[in-house]
CSV table of N, CA and C in Angstrom, one decimal:
chain,number,residue,atom,x,y,z
A,125,MET,N,-9.8,3.6,25.1
A,125,MET,CA,-10.0,3.4,23.6
A,125,MET,C,-11.0,2.4,23.3
A,126,HIS,N,-11.5,1.6,24.3
A,126,HIS,CA,-12.4,0.6,24.1
A,126,HIS,C,-13.8,1.1,23.6
A,127,ASP,N,-14.1,2.3,24.0
A,127,ASP,CA,-15.4,2.9,23.6
A,127,ASP,C,-15.3,3.7,22.3
A,128,MET,N,-14.2,3.7,21.7
A,128,MET,CA,-14.0,4.4,20.4
A,128,MET,C,-14.6,3.6,19.3
A,129,PRO,N,-15.3,4.2,18.3
A,129,PRO,CA,-15.8,3.5,17.2
A,129,PRO,C,-14.8,2.7,16.4
A,130,ALA,N,-15.1,1.5,15.9
A,130,ALA,CA,-14.2,0.7,15.2
A,130,ALA,C,-13.6,1.4,13.9
A,131,GLY,N,-14.5,2.2,13.2
A,131,GLY,CA,-14.0,2.9,12.1
A,131,GLY,C,-12.9,3.9,12.4
A,132,LEU,N,-13.0,4.6,13.5
A,132,LEU,CA,-12.0,5.5,14.0
A,132,LEU,C,-10.7,4.8,14.3
A,133,LYS,N,-10.8,3.6,14.9
A,133,LYS,CA,-9.6,2.8,15.2
A,133,LYS,C,-8.9,2.5,13.9
A,134,PHE,N,-9.7,2.0,12.9
A,134,PHE,CA,-9.1,1.7,11.6
A,134,PHE,C,-8.4,2.9,11.0
A,135,TYR,N,-9.1,4.0,11.0
A,135,TYR,CA,-8.6,5.3,10.5
A,135,TYR,C,-7.3,5.7,11.1
A,136,MET,N,-7.2,5.6,12.5
A,136,MET,CA,-6.0,5.9,13.2
A,136,MET,C,-4.8,5.0,12.8
A,137,LEU,N,-5.1,3.7,12.6
A,137,LEU,CA,-4.0,2.8,12.2
A,137,LEU,C,-3.6,3.0,10.8
A,138,HIS,N,-4.6,3.3,9.9
A,138,HIS,CA,-4.3,3.7,8.5
A,138,HIS,C,-3.3,4.8,8.4
A,139,ARG,N,-3.6,5.8,9.3
A,139,ARG,CA,-2.7,7.0,9.3
A,139,ARG,C,-1.3,6.7,9.6
A,140,VAL,N,-1.1,5.8,10.6
A,140,VAL,CA,0.3,5.4,10.9
A,140,VAL,C,1.0,4.8,9.7
A,141,PHE,N,0.3,3.8,9.0
A,141,PHE,CA,0.9,3.2,7.8
A,141,PHE,C,1.1,4.3,6.7
A,142,ARG,N,0.1,5.2,6.5
A,142,ARG,CA,0.2,6.2,5.5
A,142,ARG,C,1.3,7.1,5.7
A,143,ARG,N,1.5,7.5,6.9
A,143,ARG,CA,2.6,8.5,7.2
A,143,ARG,C,4.0,7.9,6.8
A,144,GLU,N,4.2,6.7,7.1
A,144,GLU,CA,5.5,6.0,6.7
A,144,GLU,C,5.6,5.9,5.1
A,145,MET,N,4.5,5.5,4.5
A,145,MET,CA,4.4,5.4,3.0
A,145,MET,C,4.7,6.7,2.4
A,146,ASP,N,4.0,7.8,2.9
A,146,ASP,CA,4.1,9.1,2.3
A,146,ASP,C,5.6,9.6,2.4
A,147,ALA,N,6.2,9.3,3.5
A,147,ALA,CA,7.6,9.8,3.6
A,147,ALA,C,8.5,9.1,2.6
A,148,MET,N,8.3,7.8,2.4
A,148,MET,CA,9.1,7.1,1.4
A,148,MET,C,8.8,7.6,0.0
A,149,MET,N,7.5,7.8,-0.3
A,149,MET,CA,7.2,8.3,-1.6
A,149,MET,C,7.8,9.6,-1.9
A,150,SER,N,7.8,10.5,-0.9
A,150,SER,CA,8.4,11.8,-1.0
A,150,SER,C,9.9,11.7,-1.3
A,151,GLU,N,10.6,10.8,-0.6
A,151,GLU,CA,12.0,10.5,-0.8
A,151,GLU,C,12.3,10.1,-2.3
A,152,LYS,N,11.3,9.4,-2.9
A,152,LYS,CA,11.4,8.9,-4.3
A,152,LYS,C,11.0,9.9,-5.3
A,153,GLY,N,10.5,11.1,-4.8
A,153,GLY,CA,10.1,12.1,-5.7
A,153,GLY,C,8.7,11.8,-6.3
A,154,LEU,N,7.9,11.1,-5.5
A,154,LEU,CA,6.5,10.7,-6.0
A,154,LEU,C,5.5,11.4,-5.0
A,155,THR,N,4.3,11.7,-5.6
A,155,THR,CA,3.2,12.2,-4.8
A,155,THR,C,2.4,11.0,-4.3
A,156,GLY,N,1.5,11.2,-3.4
A,156,GLY,CA,0.7,10.1,-2.9
A,156,GLY,C,-0.2,9.5,-4.0
A,157,VAL,N,-0.7,10.4,-4.9
A,157,VAL,CA,-1.5,9.9,-6.0
A,157,VAL,C,-0.7,9.1,-6.9
A,158,GLN,N,0.5,9.5,-7.2
A,158,GLN,CA,1.4,8.7,-8.1
A,158,GLN,C,1.7,7.4,-7.5
A,159,GLY,N,2.0,7.4,-6.2
A,159,GLY,CA,2.2,6.1,-5.5
A,159,GLY,C,1.0,5.2,-5.5
A,160,SER,N,-0.1,5.8,-5.3
A,160,SER,CA,-1.4,5.0,-5.3
A,160,SER,C,-1.6,4.4,-6.7
A,161,VAL,N,-1.5,5.2,-7.7
A,161,VAL,CA,-1.7,4.7,-9.1
A,161,VAL,C,-0.7,3.6,-9.4
A,162,LEU,N,0.5,3.8,-9.1
A,162,LEU,CA,1.6,2.8,-9.3
A,162,LEU,C,1.3,1.5,-8.5
A,163,GLY,N,0.8,1.6,-7.3
A,163,GLY,CA,0.4,0.4,-6.5
A,163,GLY,C,-0.8,-0.3,-7.2
A,164,GLN,N,-1.8,0.5,-7.6
A,164,GLN,CA,-2.9,-0.1,-8.3
A,164,GLN,C,-2.5,-0.9,-9.6
A,165,LEU,N,-1.6,-0.3,-10.3
A,165,LEU,CA,-1.1,-1.0,-11.6
A,165,LEU,C,-0.4,-2.3,-11.2
A,166,GLY,N,0.4,-2.2,-10.1
A,166,GLY,CA,1.1,-3.4,-9.7
A,166,GLY,C,0.1,-4.5,-9.3
A,167,ARG,N,-1.0,-4.1,-8.6
A,167,ARG,CA,-2.0,-5.1,-8.2
A,167,ARG,C,-2.7,-5.7,-9.4
A,168,LEU,N,-3.0,-4.9,-10.3
A,168,LEU,CA,-3.7,-5.3,-11.6
A,168,LEU,C,-2.8,-6.3,-12.3
A,169,GLU,N,-1.5,-6.0,-12.4
A,169,GLU,CA,-0.5,-6.9,-13.1
A,169,GLU,C,-0.4,-8.2,-12.4
A,170,HIS,N,-0.4,-8.1,-11.1
A,170,HIS,CA,-0.2,-9.4,-10.3
A,170,HIS,C,-1.5,-10.3,-10.4
A,171,CYS,N,-2.6,-9.7,-10.5
A,171,CYS,CA,-3.9,-10.5,-10.6
A,171,CYS,C,-4.3,-10.9,-12.0
A,172,ALA,N,-3.7,-10.2,-13.0
A,172,ALA,CA,-4.1,-10.5,-14.4
A,172,ALA,C,-3.6,-11.8,-14.9
A,173,PRO,N,-4.4,-12.5,-15.7
A,173,PRO,CA,-4.0,-13.7,-16.3
A,173,PRO,C,-2.7,-13.5,-17.2
A,174,PRO,N,-1.8,-14.4,-17.3
A,174,PRO,CA,-0.6,-14.3,-18.1
A,174,PRO,C,-1.0,-13.9,-19.5
A,175,GLY,N,-0.3,-12.9,-20.1
A,175,GLY,CA,-0.5,-12.5,-21.5
A,175,GLY,C,-1.5,-11.4,-21.6
A,176,SER,N,-2.3,-11.1,-20.6
A,176,SER,CA,-3.3,-10.1,-20.7
A,176,SER,C,-2.7,-8.7,-20.7
A,177,GLU,N,-3.4,-7.7,-21.2
A,177,GLU,CA,-2.9,-6.4,-21.3
A,177,GLU,C,-3.7,-5.5,-20.3
A,178,ILE,N,-3.1,-4.6,-19.6
A,178,ILE,CA,-3.7,-3.7,-18.7
A,178,ILE,C,-3.7,-2.3,-19.4
A,179,SER,N,-4.9,-1.8,-19.7
A,179,SER,CA,-5.0,-0.5,-20.4
A,179,SER,C,-5.1,0.6,-19.5
A,180,GLN,N,-5.0,1.8,-20.0
A,180,GLN,CA,-5.2,3.0,-19.2
A,180,GLN,C,-6.6,3.0,-18.7
A,181,ILE,N,-7.6,2.6,-19.5
A,181,ILE,CA,-9.0,2.6,-19.1
A,181,ILE,C,-9.2,1.6,-17.9
A,182,ASP,N,-8.5,0.4,-17.9
A,182,ASP,CA,-8.6,-0.5,-16.8
A,182,ASP,C,-8.1,0.1,-15.5
A,183,LEU,N,-7.0,0.8,-15.6
A,183,LEU,CA,-6.4,1.5,-14.5
A,183,LEU,C,-7.3,2.6,-14.0
A,184,GLU,N,-7.9,3.4,-14.9
A,184,GLU,CA,-8.8,4.5,-14.5
A,184,GLU,C,-10.0,3.9,-13.7
A,185,ARG,N,-10.5,2.8,-14.2
A,185,ARG,CA,-11.7,2.2,-13.5
A,185,ARG,C,-11.3,1.7,-12.1
A,186,ALA,N,-10.1,1.1,-12.0
A,186,ALA,CA,-9.7,0.5,-10.7
A,186,ALA,C,-9.3,1.6,-9.7
A,187,ALA,N,-8.8,2.7,-10.2
A,187,ALA,CA,-8.3,3.8,-9.3
A,187,ALA,C,-9.4,4.9,-9.2
A,188,HIS,N,-10.5,4.7,-9.9
A,188,HIS,CA,-11.6,5.7,-9.8
A,188,HIS,C,-11.1,7.1,-10.1
A,189,MET,N,-10.5,7.2,-11.3
A,189,MET,CA,-9.8,8.4,-11.7
A,189,MET,C,-10.3,8.8,-13.1
A,190,ALA,N,-10.5,10.1,-13.3
A,190,ALA,CA,-10.9,10.6,-14.6
A,190,ALA,C,-9.7,10.4,-15.6
A,191,HIS,N,-10.1,10.3,-16.9
A,191,HIS,CA,-9.1,10.1,-18.0
A,191,HIS,C,-8.0,11.2,-18.0
A,192,PRO,N,-8.4,12.5,-18.0
A,192,PRO,CA,-7.3,13.5,-18.1
A,192,PRO,C,-6.4,13.5,-16.9
A,193,THR,N,-6.9,13.2,-15.7
A,193,THR,CA,-6.1,13.2,-14.5
A,193,THR,C,-5.1,12.0,-14.6
A,194,MET,N,-5.6,10.8,-15.0
A,194,MET,CA,-4.8,9.6,-15.2
A,194,MET,C,-3.7,9.8,-16.2
A,195,THR,N,-4.1,10.5,-17.3
A,195,THR,CA,-3.1,10.7,-18.4
A,195,THR,C,-1.9,11.5,-17.8
A,196,GLU,N,-2.2,12.5,-17.0
A,196,GLU,CA,-1.1,13.3,-16.4
A,196,GLU,C,-0.3,12.5,-15.5
A,197,VAL,N,-0.9,11.7,-14.6
A,197,VAL,CA,-0.2,10.9,-13.6
A,197,VAL,C,0.7,9.9,-14.4
A,198,LEU,N,0.2,9.3,-15.4
A,198,LEU,CA,1.0,8.3,-16.2
A,198,LEU,C,2.1,8.9,-16.9
A,199,LYS,N,2.0,10.1,-17.4
A,199,LYS,CA,3.1,10.8,-18.1
A,199,LYS,C,4.2,11.0,-17.1
A,200,LYS,N,3.9,11.4,-15.8
A,200,LYS,CA,4.9,11.7,-14.8
A,200,LYS,C,5.6,10.4,-14.4
A,201,LEU,N,4.8,9.3,-14.2
A,201,LEU,CA,5.3,8.1,-13.8
A,201,LEU,C,6.2,7.5,-14.9
A,202,GLU,N,5.9,7.7,-16.2
A,202,GLU,CA,6.7,7.2,-17.3
A,202,GLU,C,8.0,8.0,-17.3
A,203,SER,N,7.9,9.4,-17.2
A,203,SER,CA,9.1,10.2,-17.2
A,203,SER,C,10.1,9.9,-16.1
A,204,LYS,N,9.5,9.4,-15.0
A,204,LYS,CA,10.4,9.0,-13.8
A,204,LYS,C,10.9,7.6,-13.9
A,205,GLY,N,10.4,6.9,-14.9
A,205,GLY,CA,10.9,5.5,-15.1
A,205,GLY,C,10.2,4.4,-14.4
A,206,TYR,N,9.0,4.7,-13.9
A,206,TYR,CA,8.3,3.7,-13.1
A,206,TYR,C,7.4,2.8,-13.9
A,207,ILE,N,7.0,3.4,-15.1
A,207,ILE,CA,6.1,2.6,-16.0
A,207,ILE,C,6.5,2.7,-17.4
A,208,ARG,N,6.1,1.8,-18.2
A,208,ARG,CA,6.3,1.9,-19.7
A,208,ARG,C,4.9,1.9,-20.3
A,209,VAL,N,4.7,2.7,-21.3
A,209,VAL,CA,3.4,2.8,-22.0
A,209,VAL,C,3.7,2.4,-23.4
A,210,ALA,N,2.9,1.4,-23.9
A,210,ALA,CA,3.1,0.9,-25.3
A,210,ALA,C,1.7,0.7,-25.9
A,211,PRO,N,1.6,0.7,-27.3
A,211,PRO,CA,0.4,0.4,-27.9
A,211,PRO,C,0.0,-1.0,-27.7
A,212,SER,N,-1.3,-1.3,-27.7
A,212,SER,CA,-1.8,-2.7,-27.5
A,212,SER,C,-1.4,-3.5,-28.7
A,213,GLN,N,-1.2,-4.8,-28.5
A,213,GLN,CA,-0.9,-5.7,-29.6
A,213,GLN,C,-2.2,-6.0,-30.4
A,214,THR,N,-3.3,-5.8,-29.8
A,214,THR,CA,-4.6,-6.2,-30.4
A,214,THR,C,-5.4,-4.9,-31.0
A,215,ASP,N,-5.1,-3.8,-30.4
A,215,ASP,CA,-5.8,-2.5,-30.8
A,215,ASP,C,-4.9,-1.4,-30.6
A,216,ARG,N,-4.3,-0.9,-31.6
A,216,ARG,CA,-3.2,0.1,-31.5
A,216,ARG,C,-3.7,1.4,-31.0
A,217,ARG,N,-5.0,1.6,-30.9
A,217,ARG,CA,-5.6,2.8,-30.3
A,217,ARG,C,-5.5,2.8,-28.8
A,218,ARG,N,-5.4,1.7,-28.2
A,218,ARG,CA,-5.3,1.5,-26.7
A,218,ARG,C,-3.9,1.6,-26.2
A,219,LYS,N,-3.7,2.2,-25.1
A,219,LYS,CA,-2.4,2.3,-24.4
A,219,LYS,C,-2.4,1.1,-23.4
A,220,VAL,N,-1.3,0.4,-23.4
A,220,VAL,CA,-1.1,-0.7,-22.5
A,220,VAL,C,0.0,-0.3,-21.5
A,221,LEU,N,-0.2,-0.6,-20.2
A,221,LEU,CA,0.8,-0.1,-19.2
A,221,LEU,C,1.5,-1.3,-18.6
A,222,TYR,N,2.8,-1.0,-18.3
A,222,TYR,CA,3.6,-2.0,-17.6
A,222,TYR,C,4.5,-1.4,-16.5
A,223,CYS,N,4.6,-2.0,-15.4
A,223,CYS,CA,5.5,-1.6,-14.4
A,223,CYS,C,6.9,-1.9,-14.8
A,224,THR,N,7.9,-1.1,-14.5
A,224,THR,CA,9.3,-1.3,-14.8
A,224,THR,C,10.0,-2.0,-13.6
A,225,GLY,N,11.2,-2.3,-13.8
A,225,GLY,CA,12.0,-2.9,-12.7
A,225,GLY,C,12.1,-1.9,-11.5
A,226,LYS,N,12.2,-0.6,-11.9
A,226,LYS,CA,12.2,0.4,-10.8
A,226,LYS,C,10.9,0.4,-10.0
A,227,ALA,N,9.8,0.1,-10.6
A,227,ALA,CA,8.5,0.0,-9.9
A,227,ALA,C,8.5,-1.2,-9.0
A,228,ALA,N,9.1,-2.3,-9.5
A,228,ALA,CA,9.1,-3.5,-8.7
A,228,ALA,C,10.0,-3.3,-7.5
A,229,THR,N,11.1,-2.6,-7.6
A,229,THR,CA,11.9,-2.3,-6.5
A,229,THR,C,11.1,-1.5,-5.4
A,230,LEU,N,10.4,-0.5,-5.9
A,230,LEU,CA,9.6,0.4,-5.1
A,230,LEU,C,8.5,-0.5,-4.4
A,231,HIS,N,7.9,-1.4,-5.1
A,231,HIS,CA,6.8,-2.3,-4.5
A,231,HIS,C,7.5,-3.1,-3.3
A,232,ALA,N,8.7,-3.6,-3.5
A,232,ALA,CA,9.4,-4.3,-2.5
A,232,ALA,C,9.7,-3.5,-1.3
A,233,GLU,N,10.0,-2.2,-1.5
A,233,GLU,CA,10.3,-1.3,-0.4
A,233,GLU,C,9.0,-1.0,0.4
A,234,ILE,N,7.9,-0.9,-0.4
A,234,ILE,CA,6.6,-0.6,0.3
A,234,ILE,C,6.2,-1.8,1.2
A,235,GLU,N,6.4,-3.0,0.7
A,235,GLU,CA,6.1,-4.2,1.5
A,235,GLU,C,7.0,-4.2,2.7
A,236,ALA,N,8.3,-3.8,2.6
A,236,ALA,CA,9.2,-3.8,3.8
A,236,ALA,C,8.7,-2.8,4.8
A,237,ILE,N,8.3,-1.6,4.3
A,237,ILE,CA,7.8,-0.6,5.3
A,237,ILE,C,6.5,-1.1,5.9
A,238,ASP,N,5.6,-1.7,5.2
A,238,ASP,CA,4.4,-2.3,5.7
A,238,ASP,C,4.7,-3.3,6.8
A,239,ARG,N,5.6,-4.2,6.5
A,239,ARG,CA,6.0,-5.2,7.5
A,239,ARG,C,6.6,-4.6,8.7
A,240,ARG,N,7.4,-3.6,8.5
A,240,ARG,CA,8.1,-2.9,9.7
A,240,ARG,C,7.0,-2.3,10.6
A,241,VAL,N,6.1,-1.5,10.0
A,241,VAL,CA,5.1,-0.8,10.8
A,241,VAL,C,4.2,-1.8,11.5
A,242,TYR,N,3.8,-2.9,10.8
A,242,TYR,CA,2.9,-3.9,11.3
A,242,TYR,C,3.6,-4.6,12.5
A,243,GLU,N,4.9,-4.9,12.4
A,243,GLU,CA,5.6,-5.6,13.4
A,243,GLU,C,5.8,-4.6,14.6
A,244,SER,N,6.0,-3.4,14.4
A,244,SER,CA,6.1,-2.4,15.5
A,244,SER,C,4.8,-2.3,16.3
A,245,LEU,N,3.7,-2.3,15.5
A,245,LEU,CA,2.4,-2.2,16.2
A,245,LEU,C,2.0,-3.5,16.9
A,246,THR,N,2.5,-4.6,16.5
A,246,THR,CA,2.1,-5.9,17.1
A,246,THR,C,3.2,-6.5,17.9
A,247,ALA,N,4.2,-5.7,18.2
A,247,ALA,CA,5.4,-6.3,18.9
A,247,ALA,C,5.1,-6.9,20.3
A,248,ASP,N,4.1,-6.4,21.0
A,248,ASP,CA,3.8,-7.0,22.3
A,248,ASP,C,2.7,-8.0,22.3
A,249,MET,N,2.3,-8.5,21.1
A,249,MET,CA,1.2,-9.4,21.0
A,249,MET,C,1.8,-10.9,21.0
A,250,SER,N,1.0,-11.8,21.6
A,250,SER,CA,1.4,-13.2,21.6
A,250,SER,C,1.2,-13.8,20.3
A,251,THR,N,1.7,-15.0,20.0
A,251,THR,CA,1.5,-15.7,18.8
A,251,THR,C,0.0,-15.9,18.6
A,252,GLU,N,-0.7,-16.3,19.7
A,252,GLU,CA,-2.1,-16.5,19.6
A,252,GLU,C,-2.9,-15.3,19.2
A,253,GLN,N,-2.5,-14.1,19.8
A,253,GLN,CA,-3.2,-12.9,19.5
A,253,GLN,C,-2.9,-12.5,18.0
A,254,LEU,N,-1.7,-12.7,17.5
A,254,LEU,CA,-1.4,-12.4,16.1
A,254,LEU,C,-2.2,-13.3,15.2
A,255,SER,N,-2.4,-14.6,15.6
A,255,SER,CA,-3.1,-15.5,14.7
A,255,SER,C,-4.6,-15.0,14.7
A,256,VAL,N,-5.2,-14.6,15.8
A,256,VAL,CA,-6.6,-14.2,15.8
A,256,VAL,C,-6.7,-12.9,15.0
A,257,LEU,N,-5.8,-12.0,15.2
A,257,LEU,CA,-5.8,-10.7,14.4
A,257,LEU,C,-5.8,-11.0,12.9
A,258,ASP,N,-4.8,-11.8,12.5
A,258,ASP,CA,-4.7,-12.2,11.1
A,258,ASP,C,-5.9,-12.8,10.5
A,259,SER,N,-6.5,-13.7,11.3
A,259,SER,CA,-7.7,-14.4,10.9
A,259,SER,C,-8.9,-13.5,10.8
A,260,ALA,N,-9.0,-12.6,11.7
A,260,ALA,CA,-10.1,-11.6,11.7
A,260,ALA,C,-9.9,-10.6,10.5
A,261,LEU,N,-8.7,-10.2,10.3
A,261,LEU,CA,-8.5,-9.3,9.1
A,261,LEU,C,-8.8,-10.0,7.8
A,262,GLU,N,-8.4,-11.2,7.7
A,262,GLU,CA,-8.7,-12.0,6.4
A,262,GLU,C,-10.2,-12.1,6.3
A,263,HIS,N,-10.9,-12.4,7.3
A,263,HIS,CA,-12.4,-12.6,7.3
A,263,HIS,C,-13.0,-11.3,6.9
A,264,MET,N,-12.6,-10.2,7.5
A,264,MET,CA,-13.2,-8.9,7.1
A,264,MET,C,-12.9,-8.5,5.7
A,265,LEU,N,-11.7,-8.8,5.2
A,265,LEU,CA,-11.4,-8.5,3.8
A,265,LEU,C,-12.3,-9.4,2.8
A,266,THR,N,-12.4,-10.6,3.2
A,266,THR,CA,-13.3,-11.5,2.4
A,266,THR,C,-14.7,-11.0,2.3
A,267,VAL,N,-15.2,-10.6,3.4
A,267,VAL,CA,-16.6,-10.0,3.5
A,267,VAL,C,-16.7,-8.7,2.6
A,268,ALA,N,-15.7,-7.9,2.8
A,268,ALA,CA,-15.7,-6.6,2.1
A,268,ALA,C,-15.6,-6.8,0.6
A,269,CYS,N,-14.8,-7.8,0.1
A,269,CYS,CA,-14.7,-8.1,-1.3
A,269,CYS,C,-16.0,-8.7,-1.8
A,270,ARG,N,-16.5,-9.6,-1.0
A,270,ARG,CA,-17.8,-10.2,-1.4
A,270,ARG,C,-18.9,-9.2,-1.6
A,271,ASP,N,-19.0,-8.3,-0.6
A,271,ASP,CA,-20.0,-7.2,-0.6
A,271,ASP,C,-19.8,-6.3,-1.8
A,272,LYS,N,-18.6,-6.0,-2.1
A,272,LYS,CA,-18.3,-5.1,-3.2
A,272,LYS,C,-18.8,-5.8,-4.5
A,273,LYS,N,-18.5,-7.1,-4.7
A,273,LYS,CA,-19.0,-7.8,-5.9
A,273,LYS,C,-20.5,-7.8,-6.0
A,274,GLU,N,-21.2,-8.0,-4.8
A,274,GLU,CA,-22.6,-8.0,-4.8
A,274,GLU,C,-23.2,-6.7,-5.2
A,275,ARG,N,-22.6,-5.6,-4.9
A,275,ARG,CA,-23.1,-4.3,-5.2
A,275,ARG,C,-23.0,-3.9,-6.7
A,276,LYS,N,-22.1,-4.6,-7.4
A,276,LYS,CA,-21.9,-4.3,-8.9
A,276,LYS,C,-23.1,-4.7,-9.7
């Protein structure tokens, strides 16, 4: 596997994580797209300054999704009790999105699955190897985020 391209290695590892996530989403009655949108909303809420509102447009931009598609996904997530949609306090024409407690529970379950898969993949690694891996991943994410900002 040493001569395998790095991108292919990342893709193979991504599939291991994705398989576990998809199985859990299916058990919850969610599609992969619904789970992805819900995760994106959770990340936006987590990163937003206190008191700010996350609109459907914000989520569409973050998820790279067209308005009609997002509208349908949000309707389904709302009917399943994962999100709440309300008019904006500042502009009643805008829809503001909120994760519910049910979504918070799902996010915690996703984190637990992520941790379980990561621990199974790294079970035979030494503390030093884990430290190097974590450091390398953090560095790569920092570069990726910086490069993304520079392209805008």
